[in-house]
PDB file of C-alpha atoms in Angstrom:
ATOM      1  CA  UNK A  64      -4.469  -5.489  10.002  1.00  0.00           C
ATOM      2  CA  UNK A  65      -7.381  -7.266   8.364  1.00  0.00           C
ATOM      3  CA  UNK A  66      -7.390 -11.044   8.501  1.00  0.00           C
ATOM      4  CA  UNK A  67      -9.627 -13.974   7.704  1.00  0.00           C
ATOM      5  CA  UNK A  68      -8.451 -17.197   9.257  1.00  0.00           C
ATOM      6  CA  UNK A  69      -9.723 -20.677   8.744  1.00  0.00           C
ATOM      7  CA  UNK A  70      -8.051 -22.307  11.646  1.00  0.00           C
ATOM      8  CA  UNK A  71      -7.452 -25.765  10.281  1.00  0.00           C
ATOM      9  CA  UNK A  72      -5.651 -26.225   7.014  1.00  0.00           C
ATOM     10  CA  UNK A  73      -6.807 -29.847   6.980  1.00  0.00           C
ATOM     11  CA  UNK A  74      -9.458 -31.844   8.777  1.00  0.00           C
ATOM     12  CA  UNK A  75      -9.788 -35.634   8.650  1.00  0.00           C
ATOM     13  CA  UNK A  76     -12.930 -37.334   9.900  1.00  0.00           C
ATOM     14  CA  UNK A  77     -14.732 -40.642   9.556  1.00  0.00           C
ATOM     15  CA  UNK A  78     -17.819 -41.129   7.474  1.00  0.00           C
ATOM     16  CA  UNK A  79     -21.008 -40.447   9.383  1.00  0.00           C
ATOM     17  CA  UNK A  80     -19.434 -37.958  11.792  1.00  0.00           C
ATOM     18  CA  UNK A  81     -20.084 -34.218  11.853  1.00  0.00           C
ATOM     19  CA  UNK A  82     -17.389 -31.993  10.400  1.00  0.00           C
ATOM     20  CA  UNK A  83     -17.045 -28.546  11.977  1.00  0.00           C
ATOM     21  CA  UNK A  84     -15.001 -25.879  10.225  1.00  0.00           C
ATOM     22  CA  UNK A  85     -14.132 -22.506  11.730  1.00  0.00           C
ATOM     23  CA  UNK A  86     -13.736 -19.081  10.167  1.00  0.00           C
ATOM     24  CA  UNK A  87     -12.540 -16.108  12.211  1.00  0.00           C
ATOM     25  CA  UNK A  88     -12.047 -12.565  10.992  1.00  0.00           C
ATOM     26  CA  UNK A  89     -10.355  -9.436  12.305  1.00  0.00           C
ATOM     27  CA  UNK A  90     -10.946  -5.793  11.435  1.00  0.00           C
ATOM     28  CA  UNK A  91     -13.774  -6.415   9.038  1.00  0.00           C
ATOM     29  CA  UNK A  92     -17.448  -5.493   9.368  1.00  0.00           C
ATOM     30  CA  UNK A  93     -19.077  -7.930   6.981  1.00  0.00           C
ATOM     31  CA  UNK A  94     -22.659  -7.497   5.925  1.00  0.00           C
ATOM     32  CA  UNK A  95     -22.731 -11.223   5.200  1.00  0.00           C
ATOM     33  CA  UNK A  96     -20.581 -14.305   5.114  1.00  0.00           C
ATOM     34  CA  UNK A  97     -20.619 -17.116   2.569  1.00  0.00           C
ATOM     35  CA  UNK A  98     -19.250 -20.628   2.406  1.00  0.00           C
ATOM     36  CA  UNK A  99     -18.015 -22.240  -0.790  1.00  0.00           C
ATOM     37  CA  UNK A 100     -16.792 -25.684  -1.779  1.00  0.00           C
ATOM     38  CA  UNK A 101     -13.774 -25.954  -4.077  1.00  0.00           C
ATOM     39  CA  UNK A 102     -12.608 -29.173  -5.700  1.00  0.00           C
ATOM     40  CA  UNK A 103      -9.029 -29.476  -7.033  1.00  0.00           C
ATOM     41  CA  UNK A 104      -8.498 -27.505 -10.224  1.00  0.00           C
ATOM     42  CA  UNK A 105     -12.037 -26.095 -10.192  1.00  0.00           C
ATOM     43  CA  UNK A 106     -13.684 -22.819  -9.280  1.00  0.00           C
ATOM     44  CA  UNK A 107     -15.552 -22.455  -5.974  1.00  0.00           C
ATOM     45  CA  UNK A 108     -19.211 -23.456  -5.758  1.00  0.00           C
ATOM     46  CA  UNK A 109     -21.594 -21.499  -3.534  1.00  0.00           C
ATOM     47  CA  UNK A 110     -23.084 -23.352  -0.570  1.00  0.00           C
ATOM     48  CA  UNK A 111     -24.622 -20.978   1.974  1.00  0.00           C
ATOM     49  CA  UNK A 112     -24.973 -17.300   2.815  1.00  0.00           C
ATOM     50  CA  UNK A 113     -25.642 -15.885   6.266  1.00  0.00           C
ATOM     51  CA  UNK A 114     -26.281 -12.221   6.988  1.00  0.00           C
ATOM     52  CA  UNK A 115     -24.949 -10.208   9.929  1.00  0.00           C
ATOM     53  CA  UNK A 116     -28.357 -10.170  11.602  1.00  0.00           C
ATOM     54  CA  UNK A 117     -28.797 -13.949  11.321  1.00  0.00           C
ATOM     55  CA  UNK A 118     -27.517 -16.468  13.822  1.00  0.00           C
ATOM     56  CA  UNK A 119     -27.941 -19.731  11.948  1.00  0.00           C
ATOM     57  CA  UNK A 120     -28.794 -21.065   8.505  1.00  0.00           C
ATOM     58  CA  UNK A 121     -29.415 -24.626   7.384  1.00  0.00           C
ATOM     59  CA  UNK A 122     -29.525 -26.392   4.059  1.00  0.00           C
ATOM     60  CA  UNK A 123     -29.927 -30.152   4.001  1.00  0.00           C
ATOM     61  CA  UNK A 124     -26.880 -31.558   5.891  1.00  0.00           C
ATOM     62  CA  UNK A 125     -25.197 -28.159   6.105  1.00  0.00           C
ATOM     63  CA  UNK A 126     -25.461 -25.648   8.933  1.00  0.00           C
ATOM     64  CA  UNK A 127     -23.689 -22.343   9.339  1.00  0.00           C
ATOM     65  CA  UNK A 128     -23.629 -20.031  12.351  1.00  0.00           C
ATOM     66  CA  UNK A 129     -22.488 -16.433  12.525  1.00  0.00           C
ATOM     67  CA  UNK A 130     -21.445 -14.667  15.708  1.00  0.00           C
ATOM     68  CA  UNK A 131     -20.572 -11.035  15.016  1.00  0.00           C
ATOM     69  CA  UNK A 132     -19.466 -10.524  18.629  1.00  0.00           C
ATOM     70  CA  UNK A 133     -16.916 -13.311  18.434  1.00  0.00           C
ATOM     71  CA  UNK A 134     -16.272 -12.463  14.760  1.00  0.00           C
ATOM     72  CA  UNK A 135     -16.636 -16.099  13.915  1.00  0.00           C
ATOM     73  CA  UNK A 136     -18.584 -18.438  11.691  1.00  0.00           C
ATOM     74  CA  UNK A 137     -18.876 -22.182  12.124  1.00  0.00           C
ATOM     75  CA  UNK A 138     -19.735 -24.484   9.242  1.00  0.00           C
ATOM     76  CA  UNK A 139     -21.070 -27.950   9.996  1.00  0.00           C
ATOM     77  CA  UNK A 140     -21.584 -30.932   7.726  1.00  0.00           C
ATOM     78  CA  UNK A 141     -23.602 -33.628   9.444  1.00  0.00           C
ATOM     79  CA  UNK A 142     -23.535 -37.305   8.494  1.00  0.00           C
ATOM     80  CA  UNK A 143     -20.447 -36.650   6.416  1.00  0.00           C
ATOM     81  CA  UNK A 144     -19.723 -38.761   3.351  1.00  0.00           C
ATOM     82  CA  UNK A 145     -16.546 -39.385   1.340  1.00  0.00           C
ATOM     83  CA  UNK A 146     -18.110 -37.263  -1.423  1.00  0.00           C
ATOM     84  CA  UNK A 147     -17.942 -34.289   0.961  1.00  0.00           C
ATOM     85  CA  UNK A 148     -14.136 -34.377   0.726  1.00  0.00           C
ATOM     86  CA  UNK A 149     -13.069 -31.002  -0.707  1.00  0.00           C
ATOM     87  CA  UNK A 150     -11.696 -27.628   0.320  1.00  0.00           C
ATOM     88  CA  UNK A 151     -14.203 -25.337   2.000  1.00  0.00           C
ATOM     89  CA  UNK A 152     -13.720 -21.595   1.795  1.00  0.00           C
ATOM     90  CA  UNK A 153     -15.310 -18.898   3.874  1.00  0.00           C
ATOM     91  CA  UNK A 154     -15.771 -15.504   2.268  1.00  0.00           C
ATOM     92  CA  UNK A 155     -16.824 -12.130   3.637  1.00  0.00           C
ATOM     93  CA  UNK A 156     -18.917  -9.576   1.838  1.00  0.00           C
ATOM     94  CA  UNK A 157     -18.752  -6.033   3.161  1.00  0.00           C
ATOM     95  CA  UNK A 158     -21.436  -4.689   0.831  1.00  0.00           C
ATOM     96  CA  UNK A 159     -23.926  -6.255  -1.528  1.00  0.00           C
ATOM     97  CA  UNK A 160     -22.489  -6.663  -4.995  1.00  0.00           C
ATOM     98  CA  UNK A 161     -18.865  -6.047  -4.069  1.00  0.00           C
ATOM     99  CA  UNK A 162     -16.068  -8.566  -4.306  1.00  0.00           C
ATOM    100  CA  UNK A 163     -15.745 -11.309  -1.727  1.00  0.00           C
ATOM    101  CA  UNK A 164     -12.746 -11.613   0.578  1.00  0.00           C
ATOM    102  CA  UNK A 165     -11.685 -15.229   1.004  1.00  0.00           C
ATOM    103  CA  UNK A 166      -9.994 -17.271   3.669  1.00  0.00           C
ATOM    104  CA  UNK A 167      -7.378 -19.873   2.696  1.00  0.00           C
ATOM    105  CA  UNK A 168      -9.752 -22.742   3.108  1.00  0.00           C
ATOM    106  CA  UNK A 169      -9.901 -25.976   5.068  1.00  0.00           C
ATOM    107  CA  UNK A 170      -9.381 -29.231   3.220  1.00  0.00           C
ATOM    108  CA  UNK A 171     -11.772 -31.835   4.533  1.00  0.00           C
ATOM    109  CA  UNK A 172     -11.109 -35.538   4.044  1.00  0.00           C
ATOM    110  CA  UNK A 173     -13.868 -37.982   4.927  1.00  0.00           C
ATOM    111  CA  UNK A 174     -12.768 -41.595   5.131  1.00  0.00           C
ATOM    112  CA  UNK A 175     -15.083 -44.560   4.816  1.00  0.00           C
TER     113      UNK A 175
ATOM    114  CA  UNK B 267     -28.999 -21.827 -12.555  1.00  0.00           C
ATOM    115  CA  UNK B 268     -26.450 -19.158 -13.336  1.00  0.00           C
ATOM    116  CA  UNK B 269     -23.467 -20.421 -15.309  1.00  0.00           C
ATOM    117  CA  UNK B 270     -20.123 -18.738 -15.910  1.00  0.00           C
ATOM    118  CA  UNK B 271     -17.976 -20.248 -18.630  1.00  0.00           C
ATOM    119  CA  UNK B 272     -14.229 -19.653 -18.559  1.00  0.00           C
ATOM    120  CA  UNK B 273     -11.743 -20.518 -21.313  1.00  0.00           C
ATOM    121  CA  UNK B 274      -9.194 -21.867 -21.714  1.00  0.00           C
ATOM    122  CA  UNK B 275      -9.010 -24.231 -18.758  1.00  0.00           C
ATOM    123  CA  UNK B 276      -5.279 -24.700 -19.198  1.00  0.00           C
ATOM    124  CA  UNK B 277      -2.653 -22.794 -21.125  1.00  0.00           C
ATOM    125  CA  UNK B 278       1.091 -23.042 -21.383  1.00  0.00           C
ATOM    126  CA  UNK B 279       2.884 -20.110 -22.922  1.00  0.00           C
ATOM    127  CA  UNK B 280       6.424 -18.952 -23.434  1.00  0.00           C
ATOM    128  CA  UNK B 281       7.891 -16.194 -21.342  1.00  0.00           C
ATOM    129  CA  UNK B 282       7.310 -12.808 -22.957  1.00  0.00           C
ATOM    130  CA  UNK B 283       4.128 -13.745 -24.811  1.00  0.00           C
ATOM    131  CA  UNK B 284       0.553 -12.696 -24.004  1.00  0.00           C
ATOM    132  CA  UNK B 285      -2.375 -14.870 -23.027  1.00  0.00           C
ATOM    133  CA  UNK B 286      -6.077 -13.997 -23.134  1.00  0.00           C
ATOM    134  CA  UNK B 287      -8.603 -15.602 -20.777  1.00  0.00           C
ATOM    135  CA  UNK B 288     -12.326 -15.297 -21.464  1.00  0.00           C
ATOM    136  CA  UNK B 289     -15.142 -15.306 -18.957  1.00  0.00           C
ATOM    137  CA  UNK B 290     -18.745 -15.481 -20.155  1.00  0.00           C
ATOM    138  CA  UNK B 291     -22.001 -15.390 -18.252  1.00  0.00           C
ATOM    139  CA  UNK B 292     -24.122 -17.848 -20.230  1.00  0.00           C
ATOM    140  CA  UNK B 293     -27.639 -17.259 -19.004  1.00  0.00           C
ATOM    141  CA  UNK B 294     -27.559 -13.908 -17.291  1.00  0.00           C
ATOM    142  CA  UNK B 295     -26.158 -10.447 -17.765  1.00  0.00           C
ATOM    143  CA  UNK B 296     -23.246  -9.400 -15.614  1.00  0.00           C
ATOM    144  CA  UNK B 297     -22.475  -5.699 -15.396  1.00  0.00           C
ATOM    145  CA  UNK B 298     -19.723  -6.567 -12.946  1.00  0.00           C
ATOM    146  CA  UNK B 299     -17.297  -9.453 -12.981  1.00  0.00           C
ATOM    147  CA  UNK B 300     -14.430 -10.177 -10.631  1.00  0.00           C
ATOM    148  CA  UNK B 301     -11.029 -11.637 -11.443  1.00  0.00           C
ATOM    149  CA  UNK B 302      -9.128 -13.610  -8.819  1.00  0.00           C
ATOM    150  CA  UNK B 303      -5.763 -15.337  -8.729  1.00  0.00           C
ATOM    151  CA  UNK B 304      -5.036 -18.357  -6.562  1.00  0.00           C
ATOM    152  CA  UNK B 305      -1.606 -19.777  -5.750  1.00  0.00           C
ATOM    153  CA  UNK B 306      -1.329 -23.348  -4.378  1.00  0.00           C
ATOM    154  CA  UNK B 307      -2.747 -23.685  -0.866  1.00  0.00           C
ATOM    155  CA  UNK B 308      -3.535 -19.982  -0.798  1.00  0.00           C
ATOM    156  CA  UNK B 309      -6.781 -18.046  -0.777  1.00  0.00           C
ATOM    157  CA  UNK B 310      -8.353 -16.467  -3.813  1.00  0.00           C
ATOM    158  CA  UNK B 311      -6.872 -12.998  -4.115  1.00  0.00           C
ATOM    159  CA  UNK B 312      -8.930 -10.361  -5.865  1.00  0.00           C
ATOM    160  CA  UNK B 313      -7.052  -8.829  -8.780  1.00  0.00           C
ATOM    161  CA  UNK B 314      -9.626  -6.506 -10.276  1.00  0.00           C
ATOM    162  CA  UNK B 315     -13.285  -5.663 -10.659  1.00  0.00           C
ATOM    163  CA  UNK B 316     -14.421  -5.550 -14.249  1.00  0.00           C
ATOM    164  CA  UNK B 317     -17.250  -3.161 -15.115  1.00  0.00           C
ATOM    165  CA  UNK B 318     -19.158  -3.337 -18.386  1.00  0.00           C
ATOM    166  CA  UNK B 319     -18.498  -0.297 -20.519  1.00  0.00           C
ATOM    167  CA  UNK B 320     -15.975   1.309 -18.194  1.00  0.00           C
ATOM    168  CA  UNK B 321     -12.471   0.828 -16.880  1.00  0.00           C
ATOM    169  CA  UNK B 322     -11.668  -1.959 -14.509  1.00  0.00           C
ATOM    170  CA  UNK B 323     -10.782  -1.241 -10.906  1.00  0.00           C
ATOM    171  CA  UNK B 324      -7.517  -2.897  -9.888  1.00  0.00           C
ATOM    172  CA  UNK B 325      -6.466  -3.947  -6.418  1.00  0.00           C
ATOM    173  CA  UNK B 326      -3.366  -2.478  -4.878  1.00  0.00           C
ATOM    174  CA  UNK B 327      -0.238  -4.130  -6.195  1.00  0.00           C
ATOM    175  CA  UNK B 328      -1.830  -5.434  -9.405  1.00  0.00           C
ATOM    176  CA  UNK B 329      -0.270  -3.895 -12.501  1.00  0.00           C
ATOM    177  CA  UNK B 330      -3.038  -2.696 -14.785  1.00  0.00           C
ATOM    178  CA  UNK B 331      -0.705  -2.503 -17.784  1.00  0.00           C
ATOM    179  CA  UNK B 332       0.240  -6.130 -17.313  1.00  0.00           C
ATOM    180  CA  UNK B 333      -3.207  -7.535 -16.604  1.00  0.00           C
ATOM    181  CA  UNK B 334      -5.486  -5.952 -19.185  1.00  0.00           C
ATOM    182  CA  UNK B 335      -9.188  -6.321 -18.539  1.00  0.00           C
ATOM    183  CA  UNK B 336     -11.890  -5.648 -21.096  1.00  0.00           C
ATOM    184  CA  UNK B 337     -15.615  -5.928 -20.347  1.00  0.00           C
ATOM    185  CA  UNK B 338     -17.103  -4.952 -23.677  1.00  0.00           C
ATOM    186  CA  UNK B 339     -20.496  -6.611 -23.281  1.00  0.00           C
ATOM    187  CA  UNK B 340     -22.872  -7.649 -20.533  1.00  0.00           C
ATOM    188  CA  UNK B 341     -21.853 -11.280 -20.906  1.00  0.00           C
ATOM    189  CA  UNK B 342     -18.116 -11.201 -21.616  1.00  0.00           C
ATOM    190  CA  UNK B 343     -15.045 -10.093 -19.708  1.00  0.00           C
ATOM    191  CA  UNK B 344     -11.494 -10.878 -20.787  1.00  0.00           C
ATOM    192  CA  UNK B 345      -8.217 -10.845 -18.892  1.00  0.00           C
ATOM    193  CA  UNK B 346      -5.040 -10.580 -20.940  1.00  0.00           C
ATOM    194  CA  UNK B 347      -1.754 -11.342 -19.238  1.00  0.00           C
ATOM    195  CA  UNK B 348       0.803  -9.376 -21.246  1.00  0.00           C
ATOM    196  CA  UNK B 349       4.490 -10.204 -21.447  1.00  0.00           C
ATOM    197  CA  UNK B 350       3.972 -13.171 -19.186  1.00  0.00           C
ATOM    198  CA  UNK B 351       6.738 -14.343 -16.885  1.00  0.00           C
ATOM    199  CA  UNK B 352       7.079 -17.568 -14.872  1.00  0.00           C
ATOM    200  CA  UNK B 353       5.965 -15.756 -11.712  1.00  0.00           C
ATOM    201  CA  UNK B 354       2.604 -15.110 -13.413  1.00  0.00           C
ATOM    202  CA  UNK B 355       1.972 -18.859 -13.421  1.00  0.00           C
ATOM    203  CA  UNK B 356      -1.139 -19.328 -11.322  1.00  0.00           C
ATOM    204  CA  UNK B 357      -4.814 -20.294 -11.312  1.00  0.00           C
ATOM    205  CA  UNK B 358      -6.999 -17.444 -12.573  1.00  0.00           C
ATOM    206  CA  UNK B 359     -10.733 -17.478 -11.796  1.00  0.00           C
ATOM    207  CA  UNK B 360     -13.556 -15.128 -12.707  1.00  0.00           C
ATOM    208  CA  UNK B 361     -16.892 -14.691 -10.984  1.00  0.00           C
ATOM    209  CA  UNK B 362     -20.156 -12.832 -11.299  1.00  0.00           C
ATOM    210  CA  UNK B 363     -23.461 -12.707  -9.500  1.00  0.00           C
ATOM    211  CA  UNK B 364     -26.872 -13.083 -11.062  1.00  0.00           C
ATOM    212  CA  UNK B 365     -29.199 -10.543  -9.503  1.00  0.00           C
ATOM    213  CA  UNK B 366     -31.574 -12.964  -7.818  1.00  0.00           C
ATOM    214  CA  UNK B 367     -28.945 -15.312  -6.421  1.00  0.00           C
ATOM    215  CA  UNK B 368     -27.421 -15.005  -2.955  1.00  0.00           C
ATOM    216  CA  UNK B 369     -24.059 -16.417  -3.977  1.00  0.00           C
ATOM    217  CA  UNK B 370     -21.526 -15.703  -6.655  1.00  0.00           C
ATOM    218  CA  UNK B 371     -20.995 -17.996  -9.615  1.00  0.00           C
ATOM    219  CA  UNK B 372     -17.417 -18.822 -10.504  1.00  0.00           C
ATOM    220  CA  UNK B 373     -15.861 -19.978 -13.722  1.00  0.00           C
ATOM    221  CA  UNK B 374     -13.975 -23.255 -13.715  1.00  0.00           C
ATOM    222  CA  UNK B 375     -10.638 -21.444 -13.693  1.00  0.00           C
ATOM    223  CA  UNK B 376      -7.625 -21.201 -15.984  1.00  0.00           C
ATOM    224  CA  UNK B 377      -4.339 -22.819 -15.061  1.00  0.00           C
ATOM    225  CA  UNK B 378      -1.627 -20.642 -16.608  1.00  0.00           C
ATOM    226  CA  UNK B 379       1.903 -21.983 -16.834  1.00  0.00           C
ATOM    227  CA  UNK B 380       4.600 -19.707 -18.211  1.00  0.00           C
ATOM    228  CA  UNK B 381       7.782 -21.478 -19.308  1.00  0.00           C
TER     229      UNK B 381
END
């Protein structure tokens, strides 16, 4: 069956450390993978997109990797801050313009 | 940047009544919009794909007669939950993608509570 798994439901880290979130998928062939941030009671906000032929993307303190052999993406937040506390969702896109398929998310808590 | 406005943000309705949720793309045209439902601590589950000027495409298990979708213009899609029941209580979110953007823009969501 098809699955997207974000291995940790919750992740607690100290301010200044690097947070690493994992997204694994089974029986999908995504053309791209995206990461979103969702705050309580709000819709998701787009952070980064990485395509199947890309290994790594960076944006400010964010980095995402994509390994299509392992069927895994890693999402890193460096120098984490309490304001980074939120739920982070990974989402697969099988074709451009079609609906995204979401994982359950990992709730990150950064303590000062 | 692209903005999607969703209203209402919260609604409480009585069992058996209908509720309409609006989703507007404010600064771009959206020929396609997506409607998701999210239960607590669960992922966003796609309900349907809304296409301007044509019928929506519903995901397996989603009753099209219960969740009516209308996409009458390039900037507006509506979801009507008909004859709502308590099990329809959930967080409903719409999204669309502006052509030049890599990511999708989501509305702020509608918390529906059926009592």
